[in-house]
Tab-separated table of C-alpha atoms and ligand atoms in Angstrom:
chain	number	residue	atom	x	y	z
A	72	UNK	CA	115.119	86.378	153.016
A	73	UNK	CA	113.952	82.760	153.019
A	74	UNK	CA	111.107	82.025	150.367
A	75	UNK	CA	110.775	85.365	150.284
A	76	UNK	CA	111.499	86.034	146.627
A	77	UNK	CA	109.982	83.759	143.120
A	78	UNK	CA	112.682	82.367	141.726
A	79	UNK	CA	112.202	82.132	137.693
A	80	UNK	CA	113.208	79.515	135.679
A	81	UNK	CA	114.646	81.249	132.315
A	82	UNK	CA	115.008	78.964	129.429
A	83	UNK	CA	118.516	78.832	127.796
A	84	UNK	CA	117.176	80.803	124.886
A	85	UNK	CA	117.968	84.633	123.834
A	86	UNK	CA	115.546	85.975	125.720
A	87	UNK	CA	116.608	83.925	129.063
A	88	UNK	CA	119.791	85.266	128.749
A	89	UNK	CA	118.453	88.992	128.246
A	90	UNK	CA	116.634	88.546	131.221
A	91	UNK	CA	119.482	87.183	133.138
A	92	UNK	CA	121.766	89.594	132.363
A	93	UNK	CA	119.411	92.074	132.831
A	94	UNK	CA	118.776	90.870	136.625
A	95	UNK	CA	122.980	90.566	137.272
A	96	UNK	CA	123.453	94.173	136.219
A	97	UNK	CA	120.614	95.145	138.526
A	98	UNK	CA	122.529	93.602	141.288
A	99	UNK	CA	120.308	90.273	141.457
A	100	UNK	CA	121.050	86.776	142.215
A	101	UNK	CA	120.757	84.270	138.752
A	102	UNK	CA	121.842	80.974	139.379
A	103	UNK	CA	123.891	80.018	135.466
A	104	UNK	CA	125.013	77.079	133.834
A	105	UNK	CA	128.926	76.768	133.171
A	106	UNK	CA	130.864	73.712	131.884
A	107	UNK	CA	131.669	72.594	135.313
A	108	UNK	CA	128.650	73.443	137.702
A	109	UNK	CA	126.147	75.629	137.973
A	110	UNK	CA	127.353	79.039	139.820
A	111	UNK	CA	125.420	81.213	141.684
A	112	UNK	CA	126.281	85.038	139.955
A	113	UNK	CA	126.258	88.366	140.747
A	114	UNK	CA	127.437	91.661	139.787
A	115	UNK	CA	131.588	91.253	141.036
A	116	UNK	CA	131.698	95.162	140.998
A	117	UNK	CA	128.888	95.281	143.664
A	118	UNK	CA	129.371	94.448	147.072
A	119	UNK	CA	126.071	94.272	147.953
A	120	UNK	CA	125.126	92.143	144.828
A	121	UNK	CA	128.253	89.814	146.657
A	122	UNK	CA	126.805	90.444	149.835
A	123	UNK	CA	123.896	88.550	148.538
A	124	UNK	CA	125.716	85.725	147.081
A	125	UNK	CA	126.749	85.043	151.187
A	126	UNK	CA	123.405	85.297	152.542
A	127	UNK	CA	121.561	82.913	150.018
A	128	UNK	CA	124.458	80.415	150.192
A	129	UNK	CA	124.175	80.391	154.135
A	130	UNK	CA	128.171	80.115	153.740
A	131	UNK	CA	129.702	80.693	157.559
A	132	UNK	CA	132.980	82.712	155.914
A	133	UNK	CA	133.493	84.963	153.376
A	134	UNK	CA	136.140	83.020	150.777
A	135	UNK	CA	137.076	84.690	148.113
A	136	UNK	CA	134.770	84.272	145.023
A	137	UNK	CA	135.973	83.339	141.026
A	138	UNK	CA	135.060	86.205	138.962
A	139	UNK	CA	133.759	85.227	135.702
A	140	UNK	CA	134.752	86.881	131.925
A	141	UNK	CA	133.426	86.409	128.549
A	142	UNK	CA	137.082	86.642	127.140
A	143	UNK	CA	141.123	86.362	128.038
A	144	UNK	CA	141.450	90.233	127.274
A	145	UNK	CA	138.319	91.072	129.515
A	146	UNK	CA	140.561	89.135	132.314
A	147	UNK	CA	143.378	90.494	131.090
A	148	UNK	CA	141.850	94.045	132.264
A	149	UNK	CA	141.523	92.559	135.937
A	150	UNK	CA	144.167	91.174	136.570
A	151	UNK	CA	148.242	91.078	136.218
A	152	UNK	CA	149.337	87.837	133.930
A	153	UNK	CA	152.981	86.837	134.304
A	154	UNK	CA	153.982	84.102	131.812
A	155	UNK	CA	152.696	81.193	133.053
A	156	UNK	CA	149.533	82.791	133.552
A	157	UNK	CA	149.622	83.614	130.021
A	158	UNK	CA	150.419	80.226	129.026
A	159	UNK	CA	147.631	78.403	131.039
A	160	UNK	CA	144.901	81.013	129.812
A	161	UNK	CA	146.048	80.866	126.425
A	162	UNK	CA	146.042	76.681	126.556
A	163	UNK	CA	142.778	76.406	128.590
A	164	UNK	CA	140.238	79.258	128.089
A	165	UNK	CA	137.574	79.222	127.440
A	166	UNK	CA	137.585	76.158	129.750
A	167	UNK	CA	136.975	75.073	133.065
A	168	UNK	CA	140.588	76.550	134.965
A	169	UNK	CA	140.874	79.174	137.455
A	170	UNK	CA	143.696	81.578	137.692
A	171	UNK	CA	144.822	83.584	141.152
A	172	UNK	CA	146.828	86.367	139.420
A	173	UNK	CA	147.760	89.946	141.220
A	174	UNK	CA	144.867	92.346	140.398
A	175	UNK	CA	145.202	95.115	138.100
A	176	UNK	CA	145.273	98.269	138.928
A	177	UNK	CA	141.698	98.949	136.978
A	178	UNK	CA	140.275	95.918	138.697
A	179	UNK	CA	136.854	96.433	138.771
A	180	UNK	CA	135.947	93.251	141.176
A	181	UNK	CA	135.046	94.748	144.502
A	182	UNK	CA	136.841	94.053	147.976
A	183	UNK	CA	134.167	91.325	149.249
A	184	UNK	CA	134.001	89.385	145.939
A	185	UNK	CA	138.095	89.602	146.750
A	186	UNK	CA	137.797	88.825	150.238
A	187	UNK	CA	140.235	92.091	150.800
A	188	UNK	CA	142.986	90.804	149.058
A	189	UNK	CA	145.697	92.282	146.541
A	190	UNK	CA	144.580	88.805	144.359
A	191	UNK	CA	141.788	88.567	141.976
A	192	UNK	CA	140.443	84.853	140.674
A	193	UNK	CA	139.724	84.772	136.963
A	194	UNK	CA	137.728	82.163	135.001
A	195	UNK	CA	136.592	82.365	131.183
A	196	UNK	CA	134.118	79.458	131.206
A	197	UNK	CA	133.272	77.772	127.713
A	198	UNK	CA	129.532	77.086	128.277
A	199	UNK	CA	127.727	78.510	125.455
A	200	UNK	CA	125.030	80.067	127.726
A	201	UNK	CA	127.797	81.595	130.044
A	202	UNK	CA	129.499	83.180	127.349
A	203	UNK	CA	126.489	85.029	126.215
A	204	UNK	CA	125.097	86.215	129.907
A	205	UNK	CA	128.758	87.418	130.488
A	206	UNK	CA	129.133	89.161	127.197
A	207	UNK	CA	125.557	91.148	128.090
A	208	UNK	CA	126.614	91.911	131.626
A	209	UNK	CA	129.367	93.694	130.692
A	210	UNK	CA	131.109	93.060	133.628
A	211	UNK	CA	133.062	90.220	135.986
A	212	UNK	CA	130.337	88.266	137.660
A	213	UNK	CA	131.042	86.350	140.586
A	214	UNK	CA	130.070	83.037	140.960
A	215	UNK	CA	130.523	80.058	143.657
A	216	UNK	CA	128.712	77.111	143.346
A	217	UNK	CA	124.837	77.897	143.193
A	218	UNK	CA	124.488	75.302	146.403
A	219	UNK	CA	123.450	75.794	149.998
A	220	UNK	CA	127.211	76.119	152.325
A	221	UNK	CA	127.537	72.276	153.089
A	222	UNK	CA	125.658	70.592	149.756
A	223	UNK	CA	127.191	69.028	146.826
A	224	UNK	CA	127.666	71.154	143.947
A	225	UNK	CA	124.611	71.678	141.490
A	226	UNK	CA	125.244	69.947	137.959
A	227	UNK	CA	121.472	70.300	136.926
A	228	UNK	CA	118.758	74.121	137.696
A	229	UNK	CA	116.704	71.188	139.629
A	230	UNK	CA	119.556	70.685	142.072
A	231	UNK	CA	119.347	74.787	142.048
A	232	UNK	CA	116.067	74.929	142.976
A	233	UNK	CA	116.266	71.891	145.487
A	234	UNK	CA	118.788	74.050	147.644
A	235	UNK	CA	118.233	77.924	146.870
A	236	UNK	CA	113.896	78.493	145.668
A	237	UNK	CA	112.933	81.243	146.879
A	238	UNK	CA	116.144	82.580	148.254
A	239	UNK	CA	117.288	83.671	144.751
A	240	UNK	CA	115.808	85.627	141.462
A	241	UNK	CA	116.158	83.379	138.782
A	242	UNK	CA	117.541	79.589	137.643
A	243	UNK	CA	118.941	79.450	133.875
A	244	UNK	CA	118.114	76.257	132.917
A	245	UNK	CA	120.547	75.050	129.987
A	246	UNK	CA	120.548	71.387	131.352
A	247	UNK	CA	122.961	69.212	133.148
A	248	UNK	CA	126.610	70.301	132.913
A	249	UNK	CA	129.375	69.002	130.840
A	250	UNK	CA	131.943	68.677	133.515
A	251	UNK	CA	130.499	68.259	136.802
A	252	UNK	CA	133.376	69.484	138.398
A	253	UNK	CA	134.613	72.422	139.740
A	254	UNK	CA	136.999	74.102	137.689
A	255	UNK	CA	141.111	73.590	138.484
A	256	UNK	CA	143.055	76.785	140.499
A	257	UNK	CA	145.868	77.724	140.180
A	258	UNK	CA	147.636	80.876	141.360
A	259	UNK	CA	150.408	82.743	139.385
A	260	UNK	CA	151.634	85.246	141.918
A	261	UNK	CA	155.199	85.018	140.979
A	262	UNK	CA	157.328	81.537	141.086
A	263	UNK	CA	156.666	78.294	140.947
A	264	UNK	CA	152.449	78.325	139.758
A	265	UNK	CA	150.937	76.980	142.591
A	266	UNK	CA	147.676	74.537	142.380
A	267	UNK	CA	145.125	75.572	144.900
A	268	UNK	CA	142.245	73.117	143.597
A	269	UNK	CA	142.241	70.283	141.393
A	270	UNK	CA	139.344	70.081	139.101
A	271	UNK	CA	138.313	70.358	135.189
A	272	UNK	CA	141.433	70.182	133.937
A	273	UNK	CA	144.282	67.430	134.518
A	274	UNK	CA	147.226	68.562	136.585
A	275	UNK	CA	148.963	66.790	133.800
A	276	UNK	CA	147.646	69.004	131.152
A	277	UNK	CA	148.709	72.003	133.364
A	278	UNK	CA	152.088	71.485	133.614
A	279	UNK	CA	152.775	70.661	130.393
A	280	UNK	CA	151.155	73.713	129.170
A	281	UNK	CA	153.588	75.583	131.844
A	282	UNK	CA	156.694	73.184	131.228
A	283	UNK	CA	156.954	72.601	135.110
A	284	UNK	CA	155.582	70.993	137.823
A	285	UNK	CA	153.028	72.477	139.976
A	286	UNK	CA	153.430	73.520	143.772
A	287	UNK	CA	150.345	71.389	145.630
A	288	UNK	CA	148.820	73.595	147.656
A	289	UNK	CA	145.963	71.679	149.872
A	290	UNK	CA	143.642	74.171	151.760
A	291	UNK	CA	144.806	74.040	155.392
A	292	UNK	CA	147.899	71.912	154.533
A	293	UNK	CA	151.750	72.308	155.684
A	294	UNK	CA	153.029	73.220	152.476
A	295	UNK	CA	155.435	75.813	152.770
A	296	UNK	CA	154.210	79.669	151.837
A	297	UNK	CA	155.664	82.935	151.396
A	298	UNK	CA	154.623	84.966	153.590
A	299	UNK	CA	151.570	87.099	152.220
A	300	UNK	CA	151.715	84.903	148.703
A	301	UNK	CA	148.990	82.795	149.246
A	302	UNK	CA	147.135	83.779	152.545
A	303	UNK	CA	143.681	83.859	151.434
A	304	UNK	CA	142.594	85.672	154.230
A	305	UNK	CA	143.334	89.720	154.353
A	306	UNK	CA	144.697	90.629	157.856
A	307	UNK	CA	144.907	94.062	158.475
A	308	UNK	CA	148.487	95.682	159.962
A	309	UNK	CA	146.529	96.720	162.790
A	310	UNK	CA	145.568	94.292	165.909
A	311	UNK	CA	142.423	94.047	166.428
A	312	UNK	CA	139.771	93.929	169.211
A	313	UNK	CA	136.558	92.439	169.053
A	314	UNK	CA	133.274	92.696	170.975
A	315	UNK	CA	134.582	96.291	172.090
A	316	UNK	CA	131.849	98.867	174.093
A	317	UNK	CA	133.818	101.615	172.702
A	318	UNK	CA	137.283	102.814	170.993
A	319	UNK	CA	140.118	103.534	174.061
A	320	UNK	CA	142.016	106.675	173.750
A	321	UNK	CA	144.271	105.994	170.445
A	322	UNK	CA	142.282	103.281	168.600
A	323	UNK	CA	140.284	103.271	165.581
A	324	UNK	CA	136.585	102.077	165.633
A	325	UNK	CA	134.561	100.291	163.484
A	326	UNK	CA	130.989	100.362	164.622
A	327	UNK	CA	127.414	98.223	163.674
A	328	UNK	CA	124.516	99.780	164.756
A	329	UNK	CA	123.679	103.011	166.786
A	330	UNK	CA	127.163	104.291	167.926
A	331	UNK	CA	127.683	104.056	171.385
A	332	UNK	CA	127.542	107.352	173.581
A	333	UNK	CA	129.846	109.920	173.894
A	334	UNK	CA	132.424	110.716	170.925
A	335	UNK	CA	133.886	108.749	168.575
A	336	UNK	CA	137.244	108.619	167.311
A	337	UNK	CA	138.644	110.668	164.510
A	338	UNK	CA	139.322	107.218	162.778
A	339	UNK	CA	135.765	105.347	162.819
A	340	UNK	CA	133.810	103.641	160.391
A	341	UNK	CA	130.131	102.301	160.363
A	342	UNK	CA	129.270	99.212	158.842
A	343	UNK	CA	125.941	99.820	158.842
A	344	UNK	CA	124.437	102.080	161.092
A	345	UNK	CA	120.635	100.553	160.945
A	346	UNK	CA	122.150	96.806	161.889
A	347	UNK	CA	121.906	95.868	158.788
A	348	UNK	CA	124.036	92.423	158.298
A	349	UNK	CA	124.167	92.253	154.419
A	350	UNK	CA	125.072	96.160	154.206
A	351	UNK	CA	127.839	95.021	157.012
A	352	UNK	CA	128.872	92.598	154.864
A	353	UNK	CA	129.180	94.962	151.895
A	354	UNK	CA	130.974	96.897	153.509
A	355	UNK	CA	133.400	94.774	155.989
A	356	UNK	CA	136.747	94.410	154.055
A	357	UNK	CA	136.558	97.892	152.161
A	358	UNK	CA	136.281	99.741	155.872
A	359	UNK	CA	138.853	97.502	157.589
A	360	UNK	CA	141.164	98.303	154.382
A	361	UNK	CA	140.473	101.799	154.966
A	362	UNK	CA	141.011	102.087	158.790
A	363	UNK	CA	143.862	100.393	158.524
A	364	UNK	CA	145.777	102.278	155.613
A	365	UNK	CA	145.609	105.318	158.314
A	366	UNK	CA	148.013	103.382	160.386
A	367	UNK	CA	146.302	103.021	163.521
A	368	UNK	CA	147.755	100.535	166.284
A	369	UNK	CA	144.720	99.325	166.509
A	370	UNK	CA	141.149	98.769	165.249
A	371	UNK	CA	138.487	97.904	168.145
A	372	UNK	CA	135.359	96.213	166.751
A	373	UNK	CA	131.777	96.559	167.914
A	374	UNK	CA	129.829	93.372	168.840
A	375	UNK	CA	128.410	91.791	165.876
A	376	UNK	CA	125.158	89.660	166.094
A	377	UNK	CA	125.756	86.057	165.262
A	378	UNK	CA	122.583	85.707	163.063
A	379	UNK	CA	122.451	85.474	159.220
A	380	UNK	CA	125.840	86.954	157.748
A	381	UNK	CA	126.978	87.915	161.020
A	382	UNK	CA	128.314	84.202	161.492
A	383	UNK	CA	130.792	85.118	158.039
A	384	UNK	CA	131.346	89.080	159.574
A	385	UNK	CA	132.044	87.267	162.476
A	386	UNK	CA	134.233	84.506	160.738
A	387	UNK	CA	136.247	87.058	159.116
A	388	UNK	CA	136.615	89.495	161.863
A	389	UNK	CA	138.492	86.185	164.358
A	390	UNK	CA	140.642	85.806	161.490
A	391	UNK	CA	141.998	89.560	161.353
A	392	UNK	CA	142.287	89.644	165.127
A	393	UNK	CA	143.975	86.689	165.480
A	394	UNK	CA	147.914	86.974	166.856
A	395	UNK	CA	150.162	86.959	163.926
B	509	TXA	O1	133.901	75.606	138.395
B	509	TXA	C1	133.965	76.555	139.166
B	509	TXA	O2	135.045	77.109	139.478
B	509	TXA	C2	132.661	77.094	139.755
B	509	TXA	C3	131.844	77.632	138.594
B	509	TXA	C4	130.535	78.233	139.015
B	509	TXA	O3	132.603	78.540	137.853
B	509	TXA	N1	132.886	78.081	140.762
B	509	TXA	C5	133.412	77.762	141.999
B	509	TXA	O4	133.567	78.853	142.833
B	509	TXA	O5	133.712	76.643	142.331
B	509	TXA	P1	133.862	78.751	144.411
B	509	TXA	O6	133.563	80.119	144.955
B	509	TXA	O7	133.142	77.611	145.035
B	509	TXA	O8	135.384	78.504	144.532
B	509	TXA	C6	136.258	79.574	144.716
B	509	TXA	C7	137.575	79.066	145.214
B	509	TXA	C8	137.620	79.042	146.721
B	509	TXA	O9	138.173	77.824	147.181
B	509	TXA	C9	138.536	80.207	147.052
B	509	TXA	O10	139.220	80.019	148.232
B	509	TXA	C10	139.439	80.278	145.824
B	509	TXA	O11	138.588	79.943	144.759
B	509	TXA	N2	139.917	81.653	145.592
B	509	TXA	C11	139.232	82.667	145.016
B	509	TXA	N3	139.965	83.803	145.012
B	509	TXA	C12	141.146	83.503	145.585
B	509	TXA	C13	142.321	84.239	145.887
B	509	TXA	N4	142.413	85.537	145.593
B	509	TXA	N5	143.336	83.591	146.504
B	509	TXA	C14	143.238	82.282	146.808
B	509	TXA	N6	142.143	81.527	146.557
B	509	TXA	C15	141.112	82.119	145.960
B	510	MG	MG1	131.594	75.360	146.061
């Protein structure tokens, strides 16, 4: 995909954001100013629009991505707000915060954007520009930062282009950013709110909108977790086995590529049968969820090529078949 595509500049202007939104809902990549940075968006609904996202960013792993909503009652519909989730939304959004609430039962963010789990992340940015693209898409768009895996975070569409021309549709250029920063996340999944990322807003600021003191979560840290609260990584009830030749007699199979000879399992899913990485990608945490909600024992993987978004597949697929 490299330099393959012309990547437009769109001024910040009505008919910049037309075109924008036009491109998200047509599952296109369009990097967009918010408050904090600029985020590279796409159509959270599609997992190939997500898919996308992955393979321009170069990231090696698929973390889940901050969908993005022109108002609280558009997140509302995603996700499940207990009270202080309502608090911090009502005391903060528009605004550069993040919230990791259970999703709704009429989420419409699809499993990749999700990385496969029961959580959705909701932000209601207050960038002028934002707000309009989001209101036109008529959907949640996903958005990480609109840099290469491994750069700093894109505060101006020059930084944009620096990392991502060519690799993307279209820059909208509404000038540096306001905060500069990522925004704060925090996840309400019953308890004690727990602050997964500081960032726009002051931790300070948080709790007194909450009335208590934040859990500190650091990525990677010791801090103690329910089980299944936080994870951010889905892992499937099922073991798993990677780099199999073929399902044995009882396992579930979920294939890349022309199926092996001889007959497949009554359980087996392709992730793309052409070898397609970004259609693997689409389709990797909605076919492992699906497998493994038929109970199998376990779920034997083909061999996934390392190149392009195989390193993430790849990434993701360790994780779920690592002992638990
Ligand atoms: O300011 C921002 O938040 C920017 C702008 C563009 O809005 N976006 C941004 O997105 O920084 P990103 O993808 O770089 O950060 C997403 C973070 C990741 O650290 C991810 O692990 C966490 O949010 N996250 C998303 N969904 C989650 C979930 N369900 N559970 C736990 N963590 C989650
Ligand atoms: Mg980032």
């Amino acid at each position: 995909m490299t330099g393959s595509r012309q990547t437009q500049r769109l001024s910040a202007d009505e008919a910049g954001i037309a075109a924008a939104a036009e491109l998200l809902r047509a599952g296109r990549l369009v990097a967009l100013p918010t408050e904090t940075v600029y985020g590279l968006a796409a159509d959270a609904t599609d997992d190939r629009a997500v898919a996308s996202i992955y393979a321009a960013k170069e990231r090696p792993s698929f973390n889940p991505l901050i969908s993005h909503l022109p108002d609280i009652d558009a997140a509302r519909r995603q996700g499940l707000f207990d009270a202080p989730a309502l608090a911090l939304a009502k005391a903060f959004w528009p605004g550069p915060l993040t919230l990791v609430v259970p999703a709704s039962s009429a989420c419409t963010v699809c499993s990749l954007a999700r990385a496969g789990l029961d959580s959705v992340a909701l932000r209601v940015p207050s960038h002028q520009v934002a707000h309009a693209v989001l209101q036109a898409a008529g959907r949640p768009i996903a958005a990480p930062s609109a840099n290469r895996s491994g750069r700093v975070s894109p505060t101006q569409a020059d930084h944009v282009f620096a990392d991502l021309d060519g690799r993307i549709d279209a820059v909208l250029d509404a000038g540096p950013t306001a905060v500069g920063v990522e925004s704060s996340i925090v996840a309400c999944l019953g308890g004690v709110p727990r602050l997964l990322r500081p960032g726009g807003v002051p931790r300070a600021a948080l709790e007194a909108a909450i009335g208590q003191a934040l859990v500190i979560v650091e990525e990677g840290g010791s801090a103690p977790l329910a089980p299944g609260l936080l994870a951010s990584h889905y892992a499937p009830r099922a073991a798993v086995r990677l780099d199999a030749e073929a399902a044995r007699p009882g396992e579930a199979w979920l294939g890349f590529g022309p199926e092996p000879n001889g007959a497949l399992p009554a359980l087996a899913f392709n992730l793309s049968s052409t070898g397609d990485l970004t259609e693997a990608a689409a389709n990797l945490f909605a076919a492992l969820r699906r497998l493994d909600d038929r109970g199998p024992k376990t779920i034997a993987v083909a061999p996934i090529p390392m190149h392009g978004l195989g390193e993430a597949i790849n990434d993701r697929l360790k994780r779920a078949a690592a002992p638990r």
